[in-house]
Short mmCIF file of C-alpha atoms and ligand atoms in Angstrom, two decimals:
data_model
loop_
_atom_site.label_atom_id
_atom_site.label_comp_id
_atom_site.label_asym_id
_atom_site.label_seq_id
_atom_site.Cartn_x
_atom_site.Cartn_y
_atom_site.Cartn_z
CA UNK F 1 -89.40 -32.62 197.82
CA UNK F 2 -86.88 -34.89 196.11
CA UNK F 3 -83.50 -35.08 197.39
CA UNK F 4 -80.71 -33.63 195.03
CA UNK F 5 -76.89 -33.26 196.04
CA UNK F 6 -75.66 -29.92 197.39
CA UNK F 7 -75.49 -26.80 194.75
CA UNK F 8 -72.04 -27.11 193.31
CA UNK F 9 -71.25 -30.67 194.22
CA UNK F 10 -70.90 -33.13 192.07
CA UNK F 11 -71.13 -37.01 191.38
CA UNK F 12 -68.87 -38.55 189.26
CA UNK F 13 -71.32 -41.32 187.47
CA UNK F 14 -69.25 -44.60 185.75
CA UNK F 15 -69.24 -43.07 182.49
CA UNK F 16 -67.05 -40.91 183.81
CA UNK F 17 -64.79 -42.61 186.47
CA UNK F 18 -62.42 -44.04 183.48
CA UNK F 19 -61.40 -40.52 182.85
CA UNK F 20 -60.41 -39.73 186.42
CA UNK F 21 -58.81 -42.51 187.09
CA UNK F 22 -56.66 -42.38 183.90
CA UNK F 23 -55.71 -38.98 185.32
CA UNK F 24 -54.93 -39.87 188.57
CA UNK F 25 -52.91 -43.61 187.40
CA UNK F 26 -50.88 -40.22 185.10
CA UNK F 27 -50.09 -38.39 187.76
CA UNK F 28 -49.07 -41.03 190.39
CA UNK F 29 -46.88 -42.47 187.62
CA UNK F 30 -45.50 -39.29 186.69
CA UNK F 31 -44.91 -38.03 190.57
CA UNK F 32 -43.66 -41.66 191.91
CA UNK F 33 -40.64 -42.02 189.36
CA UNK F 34 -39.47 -38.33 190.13
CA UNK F 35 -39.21 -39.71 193.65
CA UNK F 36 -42.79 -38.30 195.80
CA UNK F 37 -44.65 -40.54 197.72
CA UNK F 38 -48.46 -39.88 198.29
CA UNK F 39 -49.51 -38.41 201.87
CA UNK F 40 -53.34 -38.60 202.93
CA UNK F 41 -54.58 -35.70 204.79
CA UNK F 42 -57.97 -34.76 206.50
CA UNK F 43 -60.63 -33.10 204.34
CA UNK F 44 -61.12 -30.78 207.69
CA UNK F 45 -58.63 -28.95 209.68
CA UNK F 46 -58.67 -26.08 212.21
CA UNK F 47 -59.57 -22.89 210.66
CA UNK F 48 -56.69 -20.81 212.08
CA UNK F 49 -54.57 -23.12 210.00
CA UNK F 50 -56.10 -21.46 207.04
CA UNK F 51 -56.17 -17.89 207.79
CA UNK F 52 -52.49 -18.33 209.07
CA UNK F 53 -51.14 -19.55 206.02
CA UNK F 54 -53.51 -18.90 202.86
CA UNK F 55 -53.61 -15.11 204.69
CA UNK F 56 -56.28 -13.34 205.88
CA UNK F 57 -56.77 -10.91 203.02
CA UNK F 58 -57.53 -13.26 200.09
CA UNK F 59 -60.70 -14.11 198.60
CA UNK F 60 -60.23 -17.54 199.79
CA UNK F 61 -60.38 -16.75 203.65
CA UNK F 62 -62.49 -13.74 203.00
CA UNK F 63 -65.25 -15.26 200.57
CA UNK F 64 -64.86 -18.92 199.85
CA UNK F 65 -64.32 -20.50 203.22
CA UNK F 66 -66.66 -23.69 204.60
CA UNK F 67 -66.02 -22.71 207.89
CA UNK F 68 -68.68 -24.10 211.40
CA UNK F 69 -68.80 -24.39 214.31
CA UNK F 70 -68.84 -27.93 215.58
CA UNK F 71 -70.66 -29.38 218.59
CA UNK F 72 -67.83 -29.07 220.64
CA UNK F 73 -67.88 -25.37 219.43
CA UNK F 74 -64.41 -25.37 217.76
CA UNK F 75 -64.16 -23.40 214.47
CA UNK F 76 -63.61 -25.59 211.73
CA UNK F 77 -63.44 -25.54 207.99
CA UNK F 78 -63.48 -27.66 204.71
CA UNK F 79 -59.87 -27.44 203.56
CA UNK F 80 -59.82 -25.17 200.37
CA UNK F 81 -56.78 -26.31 198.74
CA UNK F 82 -54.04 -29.11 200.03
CA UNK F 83 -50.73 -27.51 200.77
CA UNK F 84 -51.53 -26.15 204.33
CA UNK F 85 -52.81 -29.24 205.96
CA UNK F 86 -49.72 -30.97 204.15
CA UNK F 87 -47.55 -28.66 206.08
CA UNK F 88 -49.65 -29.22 209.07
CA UNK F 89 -48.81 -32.86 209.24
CA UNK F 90 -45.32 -32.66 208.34
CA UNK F 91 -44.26 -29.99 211.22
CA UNK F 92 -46.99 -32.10 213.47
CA UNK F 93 -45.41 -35.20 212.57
CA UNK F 94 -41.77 -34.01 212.50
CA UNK F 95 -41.35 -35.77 209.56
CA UNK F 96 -38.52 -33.27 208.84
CA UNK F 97 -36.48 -34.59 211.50
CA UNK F 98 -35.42 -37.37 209.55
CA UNK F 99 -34.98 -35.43 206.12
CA UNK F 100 -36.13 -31.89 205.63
CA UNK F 101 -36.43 -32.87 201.76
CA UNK F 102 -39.56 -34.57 202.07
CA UNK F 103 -41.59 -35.26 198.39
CA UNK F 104 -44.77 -35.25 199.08
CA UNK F 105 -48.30 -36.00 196.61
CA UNK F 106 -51.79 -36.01 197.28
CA UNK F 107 -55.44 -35.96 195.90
CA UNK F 108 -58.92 -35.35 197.07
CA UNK F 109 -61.51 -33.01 197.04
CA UNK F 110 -61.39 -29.37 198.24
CA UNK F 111 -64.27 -26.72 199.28
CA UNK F 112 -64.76 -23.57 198.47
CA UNK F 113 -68.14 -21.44 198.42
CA UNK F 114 -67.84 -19.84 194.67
CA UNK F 115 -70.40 -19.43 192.18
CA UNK F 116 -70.31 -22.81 190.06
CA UNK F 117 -70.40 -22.96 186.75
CA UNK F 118 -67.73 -24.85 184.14
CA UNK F 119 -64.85 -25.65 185.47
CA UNK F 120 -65.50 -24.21 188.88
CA UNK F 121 -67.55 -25.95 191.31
CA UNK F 122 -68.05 -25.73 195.12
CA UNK F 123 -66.41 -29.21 195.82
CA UNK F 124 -63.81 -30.16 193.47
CA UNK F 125 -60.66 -32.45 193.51
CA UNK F 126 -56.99 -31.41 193.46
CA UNK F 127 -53.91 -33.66 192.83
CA UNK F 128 -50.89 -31.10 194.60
CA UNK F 129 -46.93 -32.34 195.03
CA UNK F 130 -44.89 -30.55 197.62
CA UNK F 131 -40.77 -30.51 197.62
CA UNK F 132 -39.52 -29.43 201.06
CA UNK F 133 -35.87 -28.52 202.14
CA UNK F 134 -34.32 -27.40 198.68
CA UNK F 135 -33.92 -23.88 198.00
CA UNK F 136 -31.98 -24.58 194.95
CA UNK F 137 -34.27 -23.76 192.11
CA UNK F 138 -33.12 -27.22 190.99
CA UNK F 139 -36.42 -27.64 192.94
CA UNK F 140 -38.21 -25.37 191.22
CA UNK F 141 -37.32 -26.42 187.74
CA UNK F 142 -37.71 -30.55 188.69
CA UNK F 143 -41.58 -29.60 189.63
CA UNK F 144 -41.97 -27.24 186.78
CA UNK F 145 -40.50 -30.49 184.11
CA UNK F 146 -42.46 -32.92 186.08
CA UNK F 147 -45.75 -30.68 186.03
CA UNK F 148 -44.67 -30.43 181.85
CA UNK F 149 -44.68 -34.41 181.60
CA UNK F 150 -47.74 -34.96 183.62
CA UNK F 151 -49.63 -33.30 180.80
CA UNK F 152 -47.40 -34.64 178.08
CA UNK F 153 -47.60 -38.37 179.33
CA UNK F 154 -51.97 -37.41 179.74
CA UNK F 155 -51.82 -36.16 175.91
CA UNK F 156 -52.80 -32.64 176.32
CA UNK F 157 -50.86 -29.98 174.57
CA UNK F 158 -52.90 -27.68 176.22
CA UNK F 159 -52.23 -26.36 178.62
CA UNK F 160 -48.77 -23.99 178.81
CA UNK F 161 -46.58 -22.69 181.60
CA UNK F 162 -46.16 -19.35 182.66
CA UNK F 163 -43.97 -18.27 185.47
CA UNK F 164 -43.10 -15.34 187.64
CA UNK F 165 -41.58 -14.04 190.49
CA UNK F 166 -42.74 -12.51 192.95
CA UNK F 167 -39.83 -11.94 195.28
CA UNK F 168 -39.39 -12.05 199.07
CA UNK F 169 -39.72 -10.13 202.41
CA UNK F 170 -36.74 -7.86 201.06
CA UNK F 171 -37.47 -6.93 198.03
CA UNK F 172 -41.17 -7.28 197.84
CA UNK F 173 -42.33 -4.14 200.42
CA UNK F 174 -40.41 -1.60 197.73
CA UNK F 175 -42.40 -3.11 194.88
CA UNK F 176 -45.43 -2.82 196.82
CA UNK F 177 -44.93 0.89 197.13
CA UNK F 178 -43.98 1.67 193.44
CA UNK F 179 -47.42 -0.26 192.10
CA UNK F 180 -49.08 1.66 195.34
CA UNK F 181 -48.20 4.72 193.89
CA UNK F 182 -48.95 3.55 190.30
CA UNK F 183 -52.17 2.78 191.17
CA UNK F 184 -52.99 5.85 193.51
CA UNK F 185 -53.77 7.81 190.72
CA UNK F 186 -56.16 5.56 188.82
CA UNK F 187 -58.14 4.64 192.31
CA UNK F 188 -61.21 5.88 190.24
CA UNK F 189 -61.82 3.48 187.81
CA UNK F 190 -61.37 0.56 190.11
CA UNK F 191 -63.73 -1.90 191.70
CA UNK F 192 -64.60 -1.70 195.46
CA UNK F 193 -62.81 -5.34 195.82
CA UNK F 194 -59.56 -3.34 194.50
CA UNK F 195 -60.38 -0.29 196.43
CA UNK F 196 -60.07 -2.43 199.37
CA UNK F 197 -57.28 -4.41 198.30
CA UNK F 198 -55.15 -0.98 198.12
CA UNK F 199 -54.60 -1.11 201.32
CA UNK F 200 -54.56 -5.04 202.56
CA UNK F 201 -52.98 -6.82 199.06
CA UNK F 202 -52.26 -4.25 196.11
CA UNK F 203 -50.69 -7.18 194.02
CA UNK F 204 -53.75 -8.96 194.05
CA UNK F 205 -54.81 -5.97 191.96
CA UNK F 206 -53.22 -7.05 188.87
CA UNK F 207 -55.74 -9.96 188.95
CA UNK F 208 -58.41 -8.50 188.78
CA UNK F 209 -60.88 -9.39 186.25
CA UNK F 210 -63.14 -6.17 185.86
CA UNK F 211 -62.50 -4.32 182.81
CA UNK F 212 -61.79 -0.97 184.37
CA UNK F 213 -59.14 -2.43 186.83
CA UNK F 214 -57.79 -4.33 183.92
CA UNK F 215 -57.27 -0.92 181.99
CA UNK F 216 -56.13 0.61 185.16
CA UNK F 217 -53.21 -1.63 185.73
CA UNK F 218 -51.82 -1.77 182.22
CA UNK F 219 -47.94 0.10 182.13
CA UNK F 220 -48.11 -0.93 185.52
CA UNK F 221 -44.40 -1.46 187.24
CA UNK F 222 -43.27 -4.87 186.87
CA UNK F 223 -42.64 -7.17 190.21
CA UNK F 224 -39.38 -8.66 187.80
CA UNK F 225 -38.08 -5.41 187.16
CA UNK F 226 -37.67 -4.70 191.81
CA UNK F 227 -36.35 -8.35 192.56
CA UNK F 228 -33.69 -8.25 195.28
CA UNK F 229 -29.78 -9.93 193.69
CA UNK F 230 -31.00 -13.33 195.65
CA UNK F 231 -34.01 -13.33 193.87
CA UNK F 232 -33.23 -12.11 190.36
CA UNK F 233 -30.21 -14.95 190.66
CA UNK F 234 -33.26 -17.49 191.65
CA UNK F 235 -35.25 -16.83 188.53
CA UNK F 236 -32.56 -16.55 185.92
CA UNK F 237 -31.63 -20.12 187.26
CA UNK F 238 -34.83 -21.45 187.23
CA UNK F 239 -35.26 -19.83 183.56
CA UNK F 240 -31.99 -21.57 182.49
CA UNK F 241 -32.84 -25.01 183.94
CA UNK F 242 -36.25 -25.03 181.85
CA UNK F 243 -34.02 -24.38 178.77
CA UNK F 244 -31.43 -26.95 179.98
CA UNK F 245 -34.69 -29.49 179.80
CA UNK F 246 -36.06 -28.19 176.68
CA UNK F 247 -39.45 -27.13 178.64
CA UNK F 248 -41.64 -24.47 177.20
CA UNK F 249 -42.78 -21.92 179.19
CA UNK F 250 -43.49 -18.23 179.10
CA UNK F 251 -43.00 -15.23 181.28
CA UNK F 252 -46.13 -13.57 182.80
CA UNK F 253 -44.78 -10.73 185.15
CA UNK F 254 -48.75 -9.90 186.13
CA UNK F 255 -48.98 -13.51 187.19
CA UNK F 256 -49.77 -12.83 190.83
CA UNK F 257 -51.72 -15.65 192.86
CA UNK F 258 -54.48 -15.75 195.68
CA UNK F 259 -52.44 -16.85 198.75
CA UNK F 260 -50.18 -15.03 200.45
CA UNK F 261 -47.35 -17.89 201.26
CA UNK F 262 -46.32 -17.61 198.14
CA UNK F 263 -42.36 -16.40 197.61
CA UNK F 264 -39.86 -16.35 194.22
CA UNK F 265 -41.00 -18.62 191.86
CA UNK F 266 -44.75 -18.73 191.04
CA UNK F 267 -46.45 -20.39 187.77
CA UNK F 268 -49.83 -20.82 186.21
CA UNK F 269 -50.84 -24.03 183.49
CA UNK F 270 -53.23 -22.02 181.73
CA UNK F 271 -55.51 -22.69 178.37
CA UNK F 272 -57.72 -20.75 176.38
CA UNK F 273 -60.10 -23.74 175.71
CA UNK F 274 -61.97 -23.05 179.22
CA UNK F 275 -63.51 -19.71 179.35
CA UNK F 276 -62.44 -17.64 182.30
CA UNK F 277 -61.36 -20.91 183.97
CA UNK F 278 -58.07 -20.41 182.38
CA UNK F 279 -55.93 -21.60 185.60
CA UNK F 280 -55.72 -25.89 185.29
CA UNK F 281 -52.99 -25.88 187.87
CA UNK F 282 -50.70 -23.62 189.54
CA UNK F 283 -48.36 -23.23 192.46
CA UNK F 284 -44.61 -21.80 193.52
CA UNK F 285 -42.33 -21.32 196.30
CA UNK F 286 -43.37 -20.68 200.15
CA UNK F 287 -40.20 -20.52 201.78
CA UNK F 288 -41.58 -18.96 204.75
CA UNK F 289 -44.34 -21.08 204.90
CA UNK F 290 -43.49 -23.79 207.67
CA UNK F 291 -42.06 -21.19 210.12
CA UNK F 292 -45.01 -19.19 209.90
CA UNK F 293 -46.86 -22.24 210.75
CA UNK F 294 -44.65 -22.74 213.50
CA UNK F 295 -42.09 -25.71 212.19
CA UNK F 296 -38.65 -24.66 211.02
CA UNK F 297 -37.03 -22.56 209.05
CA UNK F 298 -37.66 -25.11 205.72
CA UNK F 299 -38.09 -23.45 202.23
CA UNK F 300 -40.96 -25.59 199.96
CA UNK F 301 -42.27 -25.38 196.45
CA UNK F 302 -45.20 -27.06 195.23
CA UNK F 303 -48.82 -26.86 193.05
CA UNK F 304 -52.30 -27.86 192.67
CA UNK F 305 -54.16 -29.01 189.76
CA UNK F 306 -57.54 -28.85 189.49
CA UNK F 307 -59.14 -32.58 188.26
CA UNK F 308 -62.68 -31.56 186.54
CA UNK F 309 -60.30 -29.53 185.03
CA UNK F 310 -58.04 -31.55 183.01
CA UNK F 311 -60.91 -34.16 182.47
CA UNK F 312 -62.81 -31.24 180.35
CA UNK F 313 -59.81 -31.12 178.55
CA UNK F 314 -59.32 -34.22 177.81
CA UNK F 315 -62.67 -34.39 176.46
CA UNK F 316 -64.89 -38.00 176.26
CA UNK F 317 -62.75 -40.72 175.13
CA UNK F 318 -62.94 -44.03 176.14
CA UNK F 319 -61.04 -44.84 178.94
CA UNK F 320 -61.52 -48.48 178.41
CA UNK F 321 -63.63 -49.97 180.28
CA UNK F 322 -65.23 -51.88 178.04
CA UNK F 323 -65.59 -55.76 178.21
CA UNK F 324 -63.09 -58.00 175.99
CA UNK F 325 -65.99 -60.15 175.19
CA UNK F 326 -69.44 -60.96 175.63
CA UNK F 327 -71.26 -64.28 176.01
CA UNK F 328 -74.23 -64.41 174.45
CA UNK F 329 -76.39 -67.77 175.03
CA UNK F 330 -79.26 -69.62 172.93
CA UNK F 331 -81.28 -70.93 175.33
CA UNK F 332 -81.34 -71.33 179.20
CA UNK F 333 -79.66 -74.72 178.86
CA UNK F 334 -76.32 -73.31 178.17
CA UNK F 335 -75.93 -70.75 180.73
CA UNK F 336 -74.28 -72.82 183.27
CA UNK F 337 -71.37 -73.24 180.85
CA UNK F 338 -71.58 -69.77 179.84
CA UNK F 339 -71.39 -68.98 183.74
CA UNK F 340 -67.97 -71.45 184.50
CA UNK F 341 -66.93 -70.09 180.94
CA UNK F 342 -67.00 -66.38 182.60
CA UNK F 343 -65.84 -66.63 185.69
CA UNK F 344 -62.75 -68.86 184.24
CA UNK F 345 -61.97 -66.00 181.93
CA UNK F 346 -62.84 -63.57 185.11
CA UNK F 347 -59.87 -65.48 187.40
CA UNK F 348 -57.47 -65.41 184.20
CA UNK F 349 -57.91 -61.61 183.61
CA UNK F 350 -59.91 -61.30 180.98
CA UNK F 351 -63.01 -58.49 181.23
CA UNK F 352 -66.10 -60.78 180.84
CA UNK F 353 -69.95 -59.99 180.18
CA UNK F 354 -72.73 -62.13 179.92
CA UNK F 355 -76.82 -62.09 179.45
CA UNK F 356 -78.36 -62.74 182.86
CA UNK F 357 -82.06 -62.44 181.98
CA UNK F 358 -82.46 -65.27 179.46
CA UNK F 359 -83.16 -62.17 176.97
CA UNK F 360 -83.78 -62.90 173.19
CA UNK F 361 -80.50 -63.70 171.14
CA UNK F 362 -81.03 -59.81 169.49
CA UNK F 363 -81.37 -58.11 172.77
CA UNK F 364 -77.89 -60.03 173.69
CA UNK F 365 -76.39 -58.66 170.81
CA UNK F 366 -77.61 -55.00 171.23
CA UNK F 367 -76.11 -55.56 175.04
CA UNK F 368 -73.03 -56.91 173.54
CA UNK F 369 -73.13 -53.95 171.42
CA UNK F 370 -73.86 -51.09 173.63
CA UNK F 371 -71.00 -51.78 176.45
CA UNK F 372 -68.34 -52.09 173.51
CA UNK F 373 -67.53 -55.81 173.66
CA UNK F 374 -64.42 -55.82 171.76
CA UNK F 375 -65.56 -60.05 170.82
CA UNK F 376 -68.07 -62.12 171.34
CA UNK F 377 -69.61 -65.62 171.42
CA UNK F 378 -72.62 -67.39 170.98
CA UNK F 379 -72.95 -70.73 172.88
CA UNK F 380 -76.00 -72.86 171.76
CA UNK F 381 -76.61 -76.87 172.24
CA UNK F 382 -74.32 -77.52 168.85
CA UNK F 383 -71.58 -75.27 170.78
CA UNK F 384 -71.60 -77.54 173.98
CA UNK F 385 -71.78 -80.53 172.14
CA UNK F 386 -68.67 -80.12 169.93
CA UNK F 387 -66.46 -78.20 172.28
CA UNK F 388 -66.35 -75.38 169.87
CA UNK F 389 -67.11 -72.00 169.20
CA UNK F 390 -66.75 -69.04 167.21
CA UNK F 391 -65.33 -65.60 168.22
CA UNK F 392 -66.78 -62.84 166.31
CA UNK F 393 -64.56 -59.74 166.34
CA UNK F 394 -67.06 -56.57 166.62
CA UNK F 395 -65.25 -53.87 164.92
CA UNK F 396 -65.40 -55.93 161.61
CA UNK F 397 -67.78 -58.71 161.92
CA UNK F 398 -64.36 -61.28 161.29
CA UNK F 399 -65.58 -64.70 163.37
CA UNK F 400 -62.51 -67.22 164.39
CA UNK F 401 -63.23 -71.02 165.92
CA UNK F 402 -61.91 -71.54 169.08
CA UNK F 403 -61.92 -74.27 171.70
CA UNK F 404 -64.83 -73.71 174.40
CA UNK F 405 -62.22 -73.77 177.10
CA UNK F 406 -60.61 -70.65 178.77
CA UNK F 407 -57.22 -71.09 177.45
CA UNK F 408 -58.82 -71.29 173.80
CA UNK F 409 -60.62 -67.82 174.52
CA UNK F 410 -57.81 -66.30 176.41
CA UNK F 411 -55.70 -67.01 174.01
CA UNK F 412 -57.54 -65.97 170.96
CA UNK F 413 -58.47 -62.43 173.13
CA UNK F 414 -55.04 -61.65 174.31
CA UNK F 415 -53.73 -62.36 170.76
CA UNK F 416 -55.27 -59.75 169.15
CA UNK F 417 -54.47 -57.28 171.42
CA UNK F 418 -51.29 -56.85 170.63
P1 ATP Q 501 -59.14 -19.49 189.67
O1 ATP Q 501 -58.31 -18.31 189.26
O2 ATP Q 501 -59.71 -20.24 188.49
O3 ATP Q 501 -60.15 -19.17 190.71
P2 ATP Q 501 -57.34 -20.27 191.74
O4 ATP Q 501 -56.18 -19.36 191.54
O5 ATP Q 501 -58.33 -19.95 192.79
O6 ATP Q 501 -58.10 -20.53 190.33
P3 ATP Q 501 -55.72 -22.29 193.02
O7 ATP Q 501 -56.13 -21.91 194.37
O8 ATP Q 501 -54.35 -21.97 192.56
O9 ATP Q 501 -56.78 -21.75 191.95
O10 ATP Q 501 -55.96 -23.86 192.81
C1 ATP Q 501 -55.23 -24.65 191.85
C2 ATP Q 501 -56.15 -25.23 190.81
O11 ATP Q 501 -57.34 -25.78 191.38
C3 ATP Q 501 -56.68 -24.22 189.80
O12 ATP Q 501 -55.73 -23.99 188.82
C4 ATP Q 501 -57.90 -24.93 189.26
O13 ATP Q 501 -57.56 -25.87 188.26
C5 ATP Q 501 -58.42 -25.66 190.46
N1 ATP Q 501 -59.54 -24.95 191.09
C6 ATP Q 501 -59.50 -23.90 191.94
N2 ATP Q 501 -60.73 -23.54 192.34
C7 ATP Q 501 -61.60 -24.39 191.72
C8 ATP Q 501 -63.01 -24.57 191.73
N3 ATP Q 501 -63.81 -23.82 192.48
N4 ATP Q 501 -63.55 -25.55 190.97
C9 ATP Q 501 -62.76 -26.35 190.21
N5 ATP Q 501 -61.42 -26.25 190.16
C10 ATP Q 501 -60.84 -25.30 190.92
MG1 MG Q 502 -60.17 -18.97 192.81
#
């Protein structure tokens, strides 16, 4: 039988590598001049660490979970999303001893046992940033702008921000009851997920994606309408930061999200161009987060987005890799200078293909051709002999002598790049 790569995990070929990177240079960029440095995490952690923090009641721990046993017969799982193993290291570490605000950023790919298809995938990669020790929503709002110019500074105007609140450990029990006893009423047209989720995580309810709980929850109460003074306060400042910055956004009071950490401030990046993979990155506030994993009292507010993602979105441009030029040669007698010629231009920065093969002059050209040479050159026995050469520029055909030297192709290259 030949050997294929797991069901829902993916490679990510050359063609496609540009892309990714581009995204990930973005997003370091972005994250590193608002002050967060990157932290690098294992992809496996205990599982408790999971079920303590994501909560036991969400389709993550329930469902989506890699989770073994390992030889040593400890329970272990695939980490499903980034910010708990963050937190892990930074109470393990103490790094909060020197400076509760930590700004954290990281990438890498996360597990989760779903049912691929676009956009959703079994392994798939998440760049997350965490702020720790504010519980100013100055906090909230810098992650919110700097989520806003990641996606500006990538070129997407897709996708948009909504945000919500969903409260705290004062106010959020009351609201609980009043969409309990909303829902009560309607129990017969929901799903047996939401039948279930009654009782451990009615909010989770209003996410729901069946039709019939969809039409069940609509006129349901609103979590905005039962926030606590401390909490309405939070939003409202939050809400008149983003206008402060000029930030678009949206209010989605049904905007509930699948872990449980979550406190105040939540948001969603969603888009319409992705089918029911309308989530591209999301996150908010877990101020109760580290304590419950056993650090200190120290609020946090982060997100996640997902990478395949934004690369659908961005769609297939080049991502320029191509070569600046390539050497094409007449006859074998010339590739030795073609070869110094290269790796000259190689050590001075410029990206440098030539024929290895001693193919026909055509097939050179299709080569030249087919990896997007931005120039190239032909060096035959009149070339070598007068120390000259001429630079064809592929786009338009328009050829331009130069020296045979490195500095005389360097310069002629970096010339027209500006
Ligand atoms: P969804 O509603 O699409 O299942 P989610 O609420 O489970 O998303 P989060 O746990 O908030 O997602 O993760 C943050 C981001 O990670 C998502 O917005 C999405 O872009 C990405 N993501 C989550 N699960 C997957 C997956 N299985 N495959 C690809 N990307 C994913
Ligand atoms: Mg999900």
């Amino acid at each position: 039988m030949a050997l294929t790569a797991v069901k829902g995990f993916n490679d990510i070929l050359p063609e496609e590598s540009g892309r990714w990177q581009y995204i990930e240079q973005t997003a370091r960029r972005v994250f590193e001049l608002n002050g967060f440095g990157e932290i690098r995490v294992p992809v496996m952690e205990k599982t408790e660490l999971f079920c303590r923090s994501i909560g036991d009641a969400t389709d993550i721990v329930e469902k989506e979970m890699y989770t073994f046993t390992d030889k040593g017969e400890n329970s272990v799982t695939l980490r499903p999303e980034g910010t708990a193993g963050v937190m892990r290291a930074f109470i393990e570490h103490k790094l909060y001893a020197q400076d509760p605000i930590a700004k954290l950023y990281y990438m890498g790919p996360m597990f989760r046992y779903e049912r691929p298809q676009k956009g959703r995938y079994r392994q798939f990669h998440q760049i997350g940033a965490e702020i720790t020790g504010v519980n100013d929503p100055l906090a909230d709002a810098q992650v919110l702008n700097m989520l806003t110019a990641f996606f500006r500074e990538i070129g997407l105007t897709e996708p948009t921000l909504q945000i919500n609140s969903l409260g705290c450990p004062d106010c959020r029990p009351a609201y609980r009851t009043a969409l309990r006893s909303f829902l009560q009423e309607r129990m017969a047209g929901l799903c047996e997920d939401c039948k279930r989720r009654f009782d451990t995580n009615p909010l989770r309810m209003l996410d729901c994606k069946v039709p019939g709980c969809v039409e069940s929850t609509v006129g349901a109460p609103s979590v905005l309408e039962h926030l606590c003074k401390g909490c309405d306060e939070h939003f409202s400042a939050v809400r008149r930061y983003l206008d402060h910055s000029g930030t678009p956004y949206s209010i989605n009071s049904r905007m509930v999200r699948g872990l449980d950490y979550y406190t105040r401030t939540t948001f969603e990046m969603v888009t319409g161009l992705l089918g029911s993979q309308s989530a591209v990155a999301a996150g908010g506030r877990y101020d109760g987060l580290i304590s419950q994993l056993g650090g200190p009292a120290i609020p946090g507010i982060g997100f996640a987005m997902g990478l395949e993602r934004v690369a659908l979105l961005l769609g297939n441009q080049d991502f320029g890799t191509q070569p600046d030029l390539f050497i094409a040669t007449m006859g074998a007698g010339e590739r030795d200078v073609a070869f110094r010629l290269m790796d000259g231009l190689l050590k001075a920065g410029i990206r440098v293909e030539m024929d290895y093969e001693g193919k026909s002059l055509k097939s050179q050209m299709r080569r030249a051709d087919k990896l997007k040479a931005r120039f190239s050159a032909v060096i035959g026995e009149n070339e070598v002999a007068s120390g000259k050469t001429s630079i064809k520029r592929m786009a338009d055909g328009i050829q331009t002598d130069a020296a045979l030297t490195v500095a005389g192709i360097q310069s002629l290259v970096m010339k027209s790049e500006q």
